[in-house]
XYZ file of C-alpha atoms in Angstrom:
373
model
C -29.958 -55.234 -74.227
C -31.051 -57.860 -71.854
C -32.772 -57.414 -68.710
C -29.602 -58.152 -66.931
C -27.719 -55.325 -68.320
C -27.690 -51.882 -66.374
C -29.519 -49.082 -68.135
C -27.816 -46.650 -70.355
C -29.360 -43.574 -68.771
C -30.530 -43.107 -65.152
C -32.786 -40.518 -63.928
C -32.156 -38.977 -60.413
C -35.286 -39.106 -58.342
C -36.171 -36.539 -55.826
C -34.840 -38.853 -52.965
C -31.304 -38.756 -54.571
C -31.380 -35.047 -54.268
C -32.104 -34.825 -50.597
C -29.857 -32.860 -48.243
C -27.538 -35.177 -46.396
C -27.526 -35.018 -42.443
C -24.428 -33.521 -40.903
C -21.748 -35.970 -39.956
C -21.641 -37.051 -36.298
C -17.912 -37.213 -35.107
C -18.798 -38.893 -31.766
C -18.033 -42.559 -32.870
C -14.539 -41.415 -33.487
C -14.214 -39.426 -30.326
C -11.016 -41.116 -29.102
C -9.233 -40.055 -32.454
C -9.779 -36.554 -31.530
C -8.892 -36.982 -27.909
C -5.575 -38.578 -29.159
C -5.032 -35.742 -31.537
C -5.653 -32.956 -28.811
C -3.088 -34.756 -26.421
C -0.617 -34.876 -29.205
C -1.150 -31.067 -29.701
C -0.555 -30.668 -25.917
C 2.686 -32.643 -25.910
C 3.982 -30.780 -29.093
C 3.335 -27.476 -27.434
C 5.145 -28.409 -24.232
C 8.014 -29.533 -26.408
C 8.100 -26.275 -28.105
C 8.177 -23.992 -24.945
C 10.222 -26.362 -22.696
C 13.428 -24.515 -23.345
C 11.799 -20.960 -23.193
C 13.061 -19.128 -20.045
C 10.713 -17.200 -17.487
C 11.033 -13.329 -17.458
C 11.233 -12.591 -13.811
C 14.178 -11.586 -12.035
C 15.644 -9.587 -15.059
C 12.280 -7.543 -15.369
C 11.156 -4.567 -13.521
C 8.239 -3.452 -11.477
C 5.388 -5.922 -11.389
C 7.140 -8.997 -12.561
C 9.533 -9.153 -9.605
C 6.824 -8.026 -7.162
C 4.713 -10.882 -8.003
C 7.653 -13.144 -7.223
C 8.259 -11.429 -4.121
C 4.453 -11.767 -2.995
C 4.744 -15.458 -3.816
C 7.817 -15.698 -1.526
C 5.831 -13.925 1.240
C 3.199 -16.730 1.043
C 5.884 -19.545 1.095
C 7.709 -18.010 3.968
C 5.154 -17.889 6.906
C 7.626 -15.415 8.779
C 7.279 -12.409 6.485
C 6.884 -9.002 8.310
C 4.649 -6.543 7.063
C 6.037 -3.862 4.697
C 5.017 -1.836 1.647
C 5.055 -4.990 -0.641
C 3.294 -7.507 1.642
C -0.140 -6.833 0.251
C 0.634 -4.704 -2.748
C -1.231 -6.825 -5.381
C -4.238 -9.201 -5.384
C -3.051 -12.721 -4.197
C -4.310 -14.697 -7.057
C -1.402 -15.118 -9.251
C 1.181 -15.260 -6.313
C -0.839 -18.191 -4.948
C -0.503 -19.790 -8.455
C 3.297 -19.294 -8.341
C 3.405 -20.785 -4.672
C 1.537 -23.831 -5.786
C 3.913 -24.508 -8.578
C 6.654 -24.467 -5.945
C 4.837 -26.646 -3.586
C 4.108 -29.316 -6.296
C 7.714 -29.042 -7.527
C 6.635 -27.983 -10.950
C 8.619 -25.571 -13.189
C 6.757 -22.286 -13.399
C 7.002 -22.174 -17.195
C 5.352 -25.620 -17.701
C 2.826 -24.708 -14.750
C 1.782 -21.566 -16.458
C 1.732 -23.294 -19.828
C -0.347 -26.068 -18.306
C -2.952 -23.572 -16.768
C -3.180 -22.032 -20.240
C -3.795 -25.258 -22.101
C -6.317 -26.717 -19.363
C -8.474 -23.605 -19.667
C -8.701 -24.352 -23.528
C -9.088 -27.880 -23.162
C -12.116 -27.552 -20.875
C -13.681 -25.211 -23.240
C -13.073 -27.409 -26.138
C -14.420 -30.546 -24.260
C -17.751 -28.528 -23.358
C -18.114 -27.580 -26.844
C -17.521 -31.068 -28.170
C -19.971 -32.672 -25.568
C -22.877 -30.095 -26.137
C -22.330 -29.472 -29.895
C -21.442 -33.011 -30.752
C -18.776 -31.766 -33.008
C -15.429 -33.098 -31.718
C -13.610 -32.044 -34.887
C -14.609 -28.482 -34.704
C -13.593 -28.419 -30.950
C -10.110 -29.938 -31.608
C -9.447 -27.669 -34.454
C -10.378 -24.614 -32.201
C -8.052 -26.030 -29.482
C -5.279 -26.333 -31.853
C -5.695 -22.677 -32.875
C -5.841 -21.650 -29.218
C -2.944 -23.854 -28.091
C -0.478 -22.500 -30.627
C -1.549 -18.821 -30.657
C 1.494 -16.800 -31.163
C 0.965 -14.478 -28.311
C 0.878 -17.408 -25.996
C 4.609 -18.080 -26.571
C 5.359 -14.600 -25.158
C 2.688 -13.898 -22.347
C 3.154 -17.367 -20.783
C 6.930 -16.530 -20.087
C 5.905 -13.515 -17.939
C 5.282 -13.477 -14.283
C 2.218 -11.189 -14.561
C -1.289 -11.548 -13.694
C -2.260 -11.619 -17.390
C -0.877 -15.227 -17.526
C -4.089 -16.281 -15.714
C -6.513 -13.999 -17.733
C -7.096 -15.902 -21.054
C -7.483 -19.434 -19.386
C -9.904 -18.285 -16.851
C -11.951 -16.583 -19.507
C -12.009 -19.730 -21.435
C -13.040 -21.555 -18.425
C -15.850 -19.035 -17.808
C -16.917 -19.247 -21.336
C -17.290 -23.011 -21.104
C -19.294 -22.493 -17.906
C -21.623 -20.056 -19.584
C -22.256 -22.423 -22.289
C -23.029 -25.314 -19.755
C -25.525 -23.078 -17.869
C -27.383 -21.921 -20.978
C -27.488 -25.204 -22.833
C -27.534 -28.032 -20.145
C -30.062 -29.019 -17.721
C -29.510 -31.219 -14.587
C -26.059 -31.804 -13.443
C -24.480 -29.875 -16.434
C -26.400 -26.836 -15.411
C -25.351 -27.072 -11.664
C -21.736 -27.599 -12.476
C -21.665 -24.832 -14.818
C -22.987 -22.576 -12.120
C -20.409 -23.708 -9.611
C -17.857 -23.310 -12.550
C -18.868 -19.588 -12.918
C -18.421 -19.040 -9.250
C -15.031 -20.481 -9.156
C -13.824 -18.352 -12.114
C -15.305 -15.272 -10.621
C -13.657 -16.052 -7.255
C -10.270 -16.331 -8.831
C -10.611 -13.339 -11.072
C -12.126 -11.274 -8.199
C -8.820 -11.744 -6.157
C -6.294 -11.743 -9.197
C -7.144 -8.376 -10.958
C -9.227 -5.057 -9.777
C -11.256 -5.275 -13.007
C -12.370 -8.761 -12.168
C -15.426 -7.025 -10.846
C -16.472 -6.258 -14.565
C -17.510 -9.960 -14.929
C -20.411 -9.466 -12.609
C -22.633 -7.581 -15.274
C -21.727 -10.315 -17.578
C -22.788 -13.067 -15.142
C -25.935 -11.162 -14.436
C -26.552 -11.104 -18.098
C -26.237 -14.943 -18.199
C -28.756 -15.502 -15.572
C -31.207 -13.123 -17.306
C -30.755 -15.239 -20.203
C -31.430 -18.312 -18.243
C -34.473 -16.677 -16.678
C -35.887 -16.002 -20.127
C -35.197 -19.535 -21.240
C -37.039 -21.019 -18.605
C -39.976 -18.838 -18.892
C -40.191 -19.675 -22.677
C -39.929 -23.304 -21.945
C -42.872 -23.236 -19.541
C -44.866 -21.408 -22.209
C -44.031 -23.698 -24.705
C -44.944 -26.680 -22.496
C -48.342 -25.077 -21.600
C -49.029 -24.509 -25.310
C -47.907 -28.184 -26.209
C -50.362 -29.488 -23.246
C -53.184 -27.244 -24.434
C -52.874 -28.391 -28.110
C -52.643 -32.193 -26.947
C -55.748 -31.745 -24.880
C -57.680 -30.082 -27.884
C -56.368 -32.711 -30.064
C -57.525 -35.425 -27.675
C -61.154 -33.806 -27.233
C -61.357 -33.547 -31.151
C -60.368 -37.224 -31.482
C -62.764 -38.257 -28.754
C -65.421 -36.298 -30.816
C -64.735 -38.030 -33.969
C -64.883 -41.490 -32.439
C -68.152 -40.635 -30.702
C -69.428 -39.463 -34.147
C -68.355 -42.581 -35.711
C -69.706 -44.709 -32.946
C -73.069 -42.797 -33.590
C -73.084 -43.213 -37.242
C -72.269 -46.954 -36.864
C -75.336 -47.305 -34.434
C -77.839 -45.649 -36.973
C -76.577 -47.778 -39.745
C -77.163 -51.045 -37.622
C -80.713 -49.633 -37.114
C -81.486 -49.037 -40.768
C -80.171 -52.417 -41.596
C -82.299 -54.104 -38.982
C -85.249 -52.076 -40.582
C -84.521 -53.120 -44.047
C -84.047 -56.878 -43.157
C -87.416 -56.732 -41.114
C -89.130 -55.269 -44.263
C -87.626 -57.900 -46.675
C -88.815 -60.735 -44.204
C -92.264 -59.119 -43.962
C -91.880 -58.157 -40.293
C -92.897 -54.782 -39.235
C -90.749 -53.405 -36.517
C -91.714 -50.338 -34.435
C -89.930 -47.364 -35.668
C -86.935 -46.133 -33.389
C -87.856 -43.601 -30.807
C -86.625 -40.018 -31.738
C -86.310 -39.166 -28.088
C -84.028 -42.304 -27.411
C -81.797 -41.441 -30.565
C -81.481 -37.784 -29.349
C -80.580 -38.918 -25.791
C -78.026 -41.291 -27.429
C -76.355 -38.897 -29.670
C -76.185 -36.327 -26.822
C -74.593 -38.739 -24.477
C -72.281 -39.920 -27.036
C -71.255 -36.444 -28.507
C -70.984 -34.698 -25.239
C -67.617 -34.951 -23.266
C -68.030 -36.701 -19.783
C -67.809 -34.365 -16.738
C -64.312 -34.167 -15.073
C -63.906 -34.637 -11.453
C -62.829 -31.409 -9.485
C -59.449 -33.046 -8.614
C -58.777 -33.610 -12.381
C -59.834 -30.126 -13.165
C -57.344 -28.355 -10.633
C -54.541 -30.756 -11.772
C -55.259 -29.689 -15.439
C -55.512 -25.964 -14.394
C -52.216 -26.054 -12.512
C -50.582 -27.927 -15.316
C -51.527 -24.972 -17.715
C -50.326 -22.275 -15.606
C -46.922 -20.699 -15.226
C -44.801 -21.929 -12.287
C -42.946 -18.745 -11.497
C -41.861 -20.203 -8.064
C -39.891 -22.947 -9.803
C -38.196 -20.194 -11.944
C -37.350 -17.969 -8.899
C -36.033 -21.151 -6.943
C -33.882 -22.351 -9.859
C -32.240 -18.848 -10.297
C -31.734 -18.145 -6.605
C -30.011 -21.510 -6.064
C -27.906 -20.916 -9.313
C -26.864 -17.458 -8.223
C -26.061 -18.629 -4.846
C -23.777 -21.321 -6.156
C -21.939 -18.574 -8.223
C -21.623 -16.123 -5.210
C -20.606 -18.833 -2.508
C -17.073 -19.497 -3.903
C -16.343 -15.785 -4.180
C -17.205 -15.240 -0.534
C -15.400 -18.460 0.674
C -12.192 -17.468 -1.161
C -12.128 -13.870 -0.367
C -12.897 -14.547 3.500
C -10.213 -17.296 3.483
C -7.607 -14.650 2.134
C -8.603 -11.987 4.556
C -8.267 -14.674 7.333
C -4.955 -15.638 6.205
C -3.824 -12.023 6.118
C -5.248 -11.344 9.671
C -3.412 -14.543 10.861
C -0.162 -13.602 9.524
C -0.140 -9.715 10.003
C -2.626 -9.438 12.854
C -6.026 -7.461 12.739
C -5.413 -3.808 12.701
C -1.912 -4.477 14.395
C 0.009 -2.524 11.753
C -0.871 0.782 10.058
C 0.596 2.370 7.066
C 0.166 5.739 8.681
C 2.740 4.760 11.150
C 5.481 3.708 8.982
C 8.654 6.112 8.957
C 8.285 6.848 5.263
C 4.801 8.099 5.791
C 5.481 10.091 8.832
C 8.516 11.837 7.041
C 6.104 12.686 4.093
C 3.484 14.082 6.335
C 5.892 16.049 8.466
C 7.249 17.693 5.002
C 3.717 18.466 4.235
C 3.033 20.044 7.508
C 6.050 22.229 7.219
C 4.854 23.453 3.959
C 1.367 24.179 5.292
C 2.842 25.980 8.147
C 5.188 28.259 6.072
C 4.452 32.039 6.878
C 4.786 33.152 3.282
C 2.331 30.361 2.192
C 5.060 29.328 -0.381
C 6.743 25.995 -0.376
C 10.484 26.047 0.162
C 12.877 25.618 -2.659
């Protein structure tokens, strides 16, 4: 065997058995975006021919269509169905009418947008476009979506809104800067729509409170870790300065000794070094220089928790979450007041209520106390 031939036996070293880092899919992000768009096209192709269940349905399905018609027609008179349900889903139907988009494709688009936004946030923060695209595919082709997106019910908005809210929560918890503030605004917008879409939308308030409690704890822990890191760096710097000072002192003593030895070899007698001078030099070298009052104040402030910054950030974030709810709800109230007047109509004055109340009055006024048969 020559030195050019490969060895017959090889031995794996410790470096060959190291754990490989996970693959980063970000360089191929455009591939996953194209794949996600392809899934959207396929889903639209599969549902394009499926009809909407509205006019042939009973109860709530048709009532939402009536409410949307009342929003489109500004001359609607007040009746028992004018404000029967929350206006969130009827507004979505009215928007589809104003934009000229078929309701079936409009509802499917809202569903896919919710999943796409969540997948994009996961891919951006987690740096795993492959996993995000896979989850989006499972979300887009979920079997129940082929049924519920054909209904004219408020449940059509439920899942995409919850997907948007989950993405906003991830942004609030994991991001800083613009991502954090956009997540706070996204939470507010989702809560505003859910608040005016279903009565149980108010149940999202405790969940949002829990999210902000997690953010407060994170900010507290970050400040504690920052203070500990600064204290550790300060102690390391002081220890490093002390070692350097000891090295300088040792070098000074070695030079003194070498000077004494050379003088003795040449027959020259040097005066011995002053012990007082050596003690003064060692104390001056080993002792830390005094810090100015300004530097001491800055160091003490940097090693103290800044509760005001945490409270300020939380208050601003909560305000960004609440303001969209207030604006949208007050806008709906203003629209109702402009269309139907402020206390201009009363349900207690309708003929149906008057007839029902008179029947109850006759039963209460019966001399036998028994209701007539």
